[in-house]
XYZ file of C-alpha atoms in Angstrom:
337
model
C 76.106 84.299 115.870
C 79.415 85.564 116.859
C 80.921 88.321 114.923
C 83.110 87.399 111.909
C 86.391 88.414 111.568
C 88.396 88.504 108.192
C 92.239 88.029 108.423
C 95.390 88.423 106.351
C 97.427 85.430 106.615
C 100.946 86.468 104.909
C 103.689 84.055 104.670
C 107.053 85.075 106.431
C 109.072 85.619 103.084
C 106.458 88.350 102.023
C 106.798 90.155 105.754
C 110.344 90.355 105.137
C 110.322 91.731 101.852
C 108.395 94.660 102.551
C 108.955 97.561 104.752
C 105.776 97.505 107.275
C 105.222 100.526 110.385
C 104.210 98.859 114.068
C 101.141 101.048 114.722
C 99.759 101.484 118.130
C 96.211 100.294 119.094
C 96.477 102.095 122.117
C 92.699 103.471 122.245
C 94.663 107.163 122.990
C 95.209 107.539 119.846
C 92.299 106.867 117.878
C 90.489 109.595 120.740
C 92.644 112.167 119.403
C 91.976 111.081 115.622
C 95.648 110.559 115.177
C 98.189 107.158 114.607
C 101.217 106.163 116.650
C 104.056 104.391 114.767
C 106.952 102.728 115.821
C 110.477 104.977 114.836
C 113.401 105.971 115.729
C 114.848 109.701 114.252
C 118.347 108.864 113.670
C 120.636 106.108 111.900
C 122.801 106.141 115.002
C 124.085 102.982 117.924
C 121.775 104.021 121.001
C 119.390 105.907 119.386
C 115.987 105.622 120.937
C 113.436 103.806 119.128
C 110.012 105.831 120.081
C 106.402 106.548 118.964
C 105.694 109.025 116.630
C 102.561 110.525 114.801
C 102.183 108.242 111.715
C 100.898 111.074 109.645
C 103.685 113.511 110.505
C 107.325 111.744 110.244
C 110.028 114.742 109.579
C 113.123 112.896 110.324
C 111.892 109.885 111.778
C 112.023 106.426 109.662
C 108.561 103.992 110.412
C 109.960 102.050 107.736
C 110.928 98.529 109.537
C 111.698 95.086 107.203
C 111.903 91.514 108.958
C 114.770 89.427 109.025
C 114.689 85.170 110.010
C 117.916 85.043 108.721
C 119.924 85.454 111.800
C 119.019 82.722 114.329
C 118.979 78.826 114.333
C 115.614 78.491 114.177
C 113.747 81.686 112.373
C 110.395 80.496 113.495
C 111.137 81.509 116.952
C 112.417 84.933 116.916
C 113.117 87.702 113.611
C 115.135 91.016 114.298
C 112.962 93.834 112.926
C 115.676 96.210 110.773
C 115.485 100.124 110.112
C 117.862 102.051 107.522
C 118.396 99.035 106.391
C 121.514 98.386 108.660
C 119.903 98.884 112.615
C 117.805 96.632 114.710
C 115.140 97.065 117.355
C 117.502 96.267 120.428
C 116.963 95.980 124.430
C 119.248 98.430 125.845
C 122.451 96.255 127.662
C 120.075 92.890 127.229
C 118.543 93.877 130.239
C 115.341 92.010 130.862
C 113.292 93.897 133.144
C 110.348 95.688 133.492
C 111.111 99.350 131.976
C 114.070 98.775 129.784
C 114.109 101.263 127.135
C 114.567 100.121 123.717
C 116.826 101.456 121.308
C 118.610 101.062 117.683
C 121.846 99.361 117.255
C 123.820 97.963 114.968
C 122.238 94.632 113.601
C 124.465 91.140 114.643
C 123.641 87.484 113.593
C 122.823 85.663 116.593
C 122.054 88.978 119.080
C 119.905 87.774 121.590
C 119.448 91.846 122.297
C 117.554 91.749 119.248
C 115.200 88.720 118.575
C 111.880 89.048 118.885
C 108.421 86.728 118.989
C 105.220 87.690 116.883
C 102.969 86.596 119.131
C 99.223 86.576 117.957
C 96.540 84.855 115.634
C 95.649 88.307 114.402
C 95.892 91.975 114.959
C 96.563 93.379 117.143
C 100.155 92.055 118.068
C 102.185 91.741 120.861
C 106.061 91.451 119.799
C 107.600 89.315 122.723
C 111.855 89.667 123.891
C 113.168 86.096 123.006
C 113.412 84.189 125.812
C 111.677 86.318 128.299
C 107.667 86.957 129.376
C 108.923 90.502 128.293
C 107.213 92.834 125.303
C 107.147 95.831 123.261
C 105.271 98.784 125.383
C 103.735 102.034 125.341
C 105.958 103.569 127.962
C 103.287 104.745 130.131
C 100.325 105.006 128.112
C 101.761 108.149 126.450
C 101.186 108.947 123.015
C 103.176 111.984 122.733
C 105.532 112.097 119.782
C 109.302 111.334 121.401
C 107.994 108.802 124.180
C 110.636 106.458 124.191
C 109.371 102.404 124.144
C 109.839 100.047 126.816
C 109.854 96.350 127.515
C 107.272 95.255 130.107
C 105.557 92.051 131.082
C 103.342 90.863 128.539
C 99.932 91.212 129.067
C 97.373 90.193 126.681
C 95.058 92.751 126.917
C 97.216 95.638 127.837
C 96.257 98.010 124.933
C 99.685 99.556 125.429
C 101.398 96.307 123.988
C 98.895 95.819 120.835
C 100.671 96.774 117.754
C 98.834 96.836 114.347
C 101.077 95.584 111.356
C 100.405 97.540 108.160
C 102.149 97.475 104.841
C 103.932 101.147 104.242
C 103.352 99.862 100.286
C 100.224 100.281 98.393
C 99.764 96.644 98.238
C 100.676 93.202 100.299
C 100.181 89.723 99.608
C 97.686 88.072 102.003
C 95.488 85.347 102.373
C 91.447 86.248 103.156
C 89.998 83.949 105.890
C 87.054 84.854 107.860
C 87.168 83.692 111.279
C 84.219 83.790 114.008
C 85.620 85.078 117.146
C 84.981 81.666 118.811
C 87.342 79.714 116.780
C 90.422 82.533 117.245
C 91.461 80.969 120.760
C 91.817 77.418 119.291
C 94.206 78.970 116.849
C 92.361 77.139 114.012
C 90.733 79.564 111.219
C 88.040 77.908 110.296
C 86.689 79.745 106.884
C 88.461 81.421 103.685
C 87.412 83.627 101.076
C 88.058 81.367 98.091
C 87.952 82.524 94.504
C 86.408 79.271 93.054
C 88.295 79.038 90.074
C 90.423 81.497 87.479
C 88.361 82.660 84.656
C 86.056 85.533 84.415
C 82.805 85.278 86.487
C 83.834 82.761 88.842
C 82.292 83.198 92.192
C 84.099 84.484 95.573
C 82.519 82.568 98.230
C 83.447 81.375 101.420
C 84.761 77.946 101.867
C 85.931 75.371 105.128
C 89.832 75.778 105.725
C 89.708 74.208 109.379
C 92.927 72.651 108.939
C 94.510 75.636 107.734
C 98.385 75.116 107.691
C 100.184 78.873 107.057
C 102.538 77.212 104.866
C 100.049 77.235 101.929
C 102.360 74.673 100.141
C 101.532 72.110 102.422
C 97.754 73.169 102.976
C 95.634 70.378 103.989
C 92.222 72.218 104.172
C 89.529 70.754 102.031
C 88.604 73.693 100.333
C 90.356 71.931 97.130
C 88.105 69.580 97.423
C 85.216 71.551 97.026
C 86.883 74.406 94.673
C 90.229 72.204 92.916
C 91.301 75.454 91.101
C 90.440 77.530 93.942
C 92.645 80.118 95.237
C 92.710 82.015 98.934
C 95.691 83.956 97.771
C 95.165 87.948 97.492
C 96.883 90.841 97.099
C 95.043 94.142 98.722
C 95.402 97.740 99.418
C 97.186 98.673 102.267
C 95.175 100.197 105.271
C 92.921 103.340 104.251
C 93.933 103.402 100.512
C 91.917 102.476 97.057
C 92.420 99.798 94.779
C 92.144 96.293 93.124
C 91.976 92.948 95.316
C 93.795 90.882 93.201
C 94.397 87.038 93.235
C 96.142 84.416 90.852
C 99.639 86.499 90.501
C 97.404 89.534 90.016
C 95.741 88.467 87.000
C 92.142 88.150 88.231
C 90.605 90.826 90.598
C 87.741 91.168 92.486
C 84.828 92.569 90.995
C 81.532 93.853 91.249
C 79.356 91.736 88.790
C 77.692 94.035 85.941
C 78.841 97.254 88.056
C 75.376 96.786 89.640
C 75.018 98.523 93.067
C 71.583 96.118 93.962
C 71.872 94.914 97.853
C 72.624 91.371 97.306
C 74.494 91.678 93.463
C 77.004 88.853 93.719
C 80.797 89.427 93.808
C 83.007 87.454 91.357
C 86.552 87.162 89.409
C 87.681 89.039 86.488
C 90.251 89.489 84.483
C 92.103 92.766 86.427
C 91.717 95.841 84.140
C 93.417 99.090 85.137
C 91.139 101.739 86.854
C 88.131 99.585 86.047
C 85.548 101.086 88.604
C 83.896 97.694 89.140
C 87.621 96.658 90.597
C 88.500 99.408 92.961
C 87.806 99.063 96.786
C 88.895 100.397 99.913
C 89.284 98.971 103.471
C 89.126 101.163 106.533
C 90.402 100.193 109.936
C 88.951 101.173 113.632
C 91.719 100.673 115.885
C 89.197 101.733 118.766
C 87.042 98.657 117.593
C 89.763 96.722 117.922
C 91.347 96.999 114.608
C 88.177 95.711 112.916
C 87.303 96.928 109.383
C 84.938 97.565 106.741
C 85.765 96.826 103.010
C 83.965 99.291 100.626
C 83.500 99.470 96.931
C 84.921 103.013 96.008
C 82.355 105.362 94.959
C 79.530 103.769 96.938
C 78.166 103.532 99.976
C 78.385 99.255 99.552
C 80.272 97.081 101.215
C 81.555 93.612 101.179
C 78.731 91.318 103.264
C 78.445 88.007 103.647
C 75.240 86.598 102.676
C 72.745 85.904 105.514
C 75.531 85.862 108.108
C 76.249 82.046 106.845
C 79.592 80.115 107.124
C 78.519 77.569 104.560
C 80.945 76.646 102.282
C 80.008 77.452 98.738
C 77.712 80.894 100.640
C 78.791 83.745 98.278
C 80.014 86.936 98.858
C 77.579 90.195 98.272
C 77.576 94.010 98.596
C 75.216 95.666 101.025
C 74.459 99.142 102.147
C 77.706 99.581 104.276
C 76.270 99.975 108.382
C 78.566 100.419 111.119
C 78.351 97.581 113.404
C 77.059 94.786 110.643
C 78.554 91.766 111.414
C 78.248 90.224 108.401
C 81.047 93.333 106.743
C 83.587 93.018 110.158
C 86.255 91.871 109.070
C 89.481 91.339 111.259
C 93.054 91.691 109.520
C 96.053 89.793 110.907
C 99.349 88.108 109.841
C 99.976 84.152 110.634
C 103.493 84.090 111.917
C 105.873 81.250 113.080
């Protein structure tokens, strides 16, 4: 079967709530055990936006916020805004292969400073409005100061894939597990679904084919099967601990009994602060193509689905975590437009 991936659909109002860091999946960086963000080091018209060690900022601000406030139709292209007052803008408007990018000052209807999403899921390309142009790794280059570019998008040019991560602990998302197949038609086809909310209820897997990523006007039929279901989740960001929380953060996911058996069931419960059954932890590769692996904290478990199935109504389980399982790779990615 084709691997499974497990995406983070977030609605546009949560991306531009929260501050997020661009992070690059050029392989570079993950060969020298380090992460690339997006920055810029001063609050100043002109001032460079480059990439910079994640890990390391000193005076340089990752912290970028989405706006869909400033065109006629936000759906087609955001400005992305740092210190709160500057936007990621192509130097003079020029769209051409090797045009630097910069900061400037953010203003409504600046075509120097929309920008596309483009993707179903990580990682990203971030397209010039209007133009076959996008956001690029000048040269490959990973070393702290390197200046961004615009060149012509490319899908598979690693120096154009951005990873979106949350710079909170937590985001609200949407789980849906997606075989690789069904990722060109742009359809998701599966969602983790928390069957109902009260204690015990099962976390299974459920058909969503007709996913809309408006969930207010979600025609999927996994209400059919699951009426008080609920594919809504909240999660730690990238690399940190925590509860998975859905239903306004009232239930969490949970290991049933605390009991570490290959194949103990995972369910709903009431959320209860540092409860050990509630705390797990995802890890990204960004050399395996931003694929991860979601582990209860404090074992060597992970989250599995059972026998590899798609069925809807097929719980999830914990299994002895094993690089390259694809029943616990799980894909993370934001539904835009």
């Amino acid at each position: 079967m084709s691997a499974p991936f497990f995406a983070l659909v977030a609605s546009a109002l949560v991306l531009s709530a929260q501050a997020i860091e661009f992070q690059s999946n050029a392989p570079a960086f993950a060969s020298a055990g380090i992460q690339g963000c997006m920055s810029a080091t001063s609050n100043e018209n002109g001032a460079p936006v480059v990439i910079h060690n994640c890990a390391n900022l000193g005076a340089n601000n990752t912290d970028w916020t989405r706006n869909q406030a400033v065109f006629t139709n936000p759906n087609l292209a955001d400005t992305w805004v740092l210190f709160g007052d500057k936007c990621l803008d192509v130097t003079n408007g020029v769209a051409a292969n090797g045009t630097k990018l910069q900061l400037w000052e953010c203003t409504k209807g600046d075509t120097n400073q929309g920008w596309v999403l483009k993707g179903d899921d990580a990682p990203y390309q971030l397209q010039f409005m209007g133009t076959n142009l996008c956001l690029d790794l000048t040269n490959g280059v990973t070393t702290d100061g390197n200046q961004l570019q615009l060149w012509e998008c490319i899908g598979d040019n690693t120096n154009q894939g951005w990873n979106i991560e949350s710079d909170d602990d937590t985001t609200v998302v949407d789980f849906i597990l997606t075989p690789s197949s069904s990722l060109a038609s742009n359809t998701p086809a599966w969602c983790i679904v928390a069957t109902e909310d009260t204690d015990g209820a099962e976390v299974a897997i459920v058909d969503c084919e007709n996913f809309n990523a408006n969930l207010a006007n979600f025609t999927g039929d996994f209400r059919e099967i699951f009426p008080a279901g609920n594919i809504t989740w909240t999660l730690p960001a990238n690399t940190l601990s925590g509860p998975i929380s859905t239903y306004n953060g009232k239930y969490c996911l949970d290991v049933t009994n605390g009991d570490t058996t290959n194949g103990n069931r995972l369910q709903v419960w009431s959320c209860v602060e540092g409860s050990t059954n509630q705390q797990f932890k995802r890890t990204t590769n960004t050399a395996d193509g931003g694929n991860s692996q979601i582990s209860w904290v404090g074992t060597s478990k992970c989250l599995d689905l059972t026998g590899g199935s798609t069925a809807s109504g097929n719980p999830i389980q914990i299994w002895d975590c094993s690089e390259g399982n694809d029943n616990q790779s799980w894909k993370f990615g934001y539904v835009v437009g």
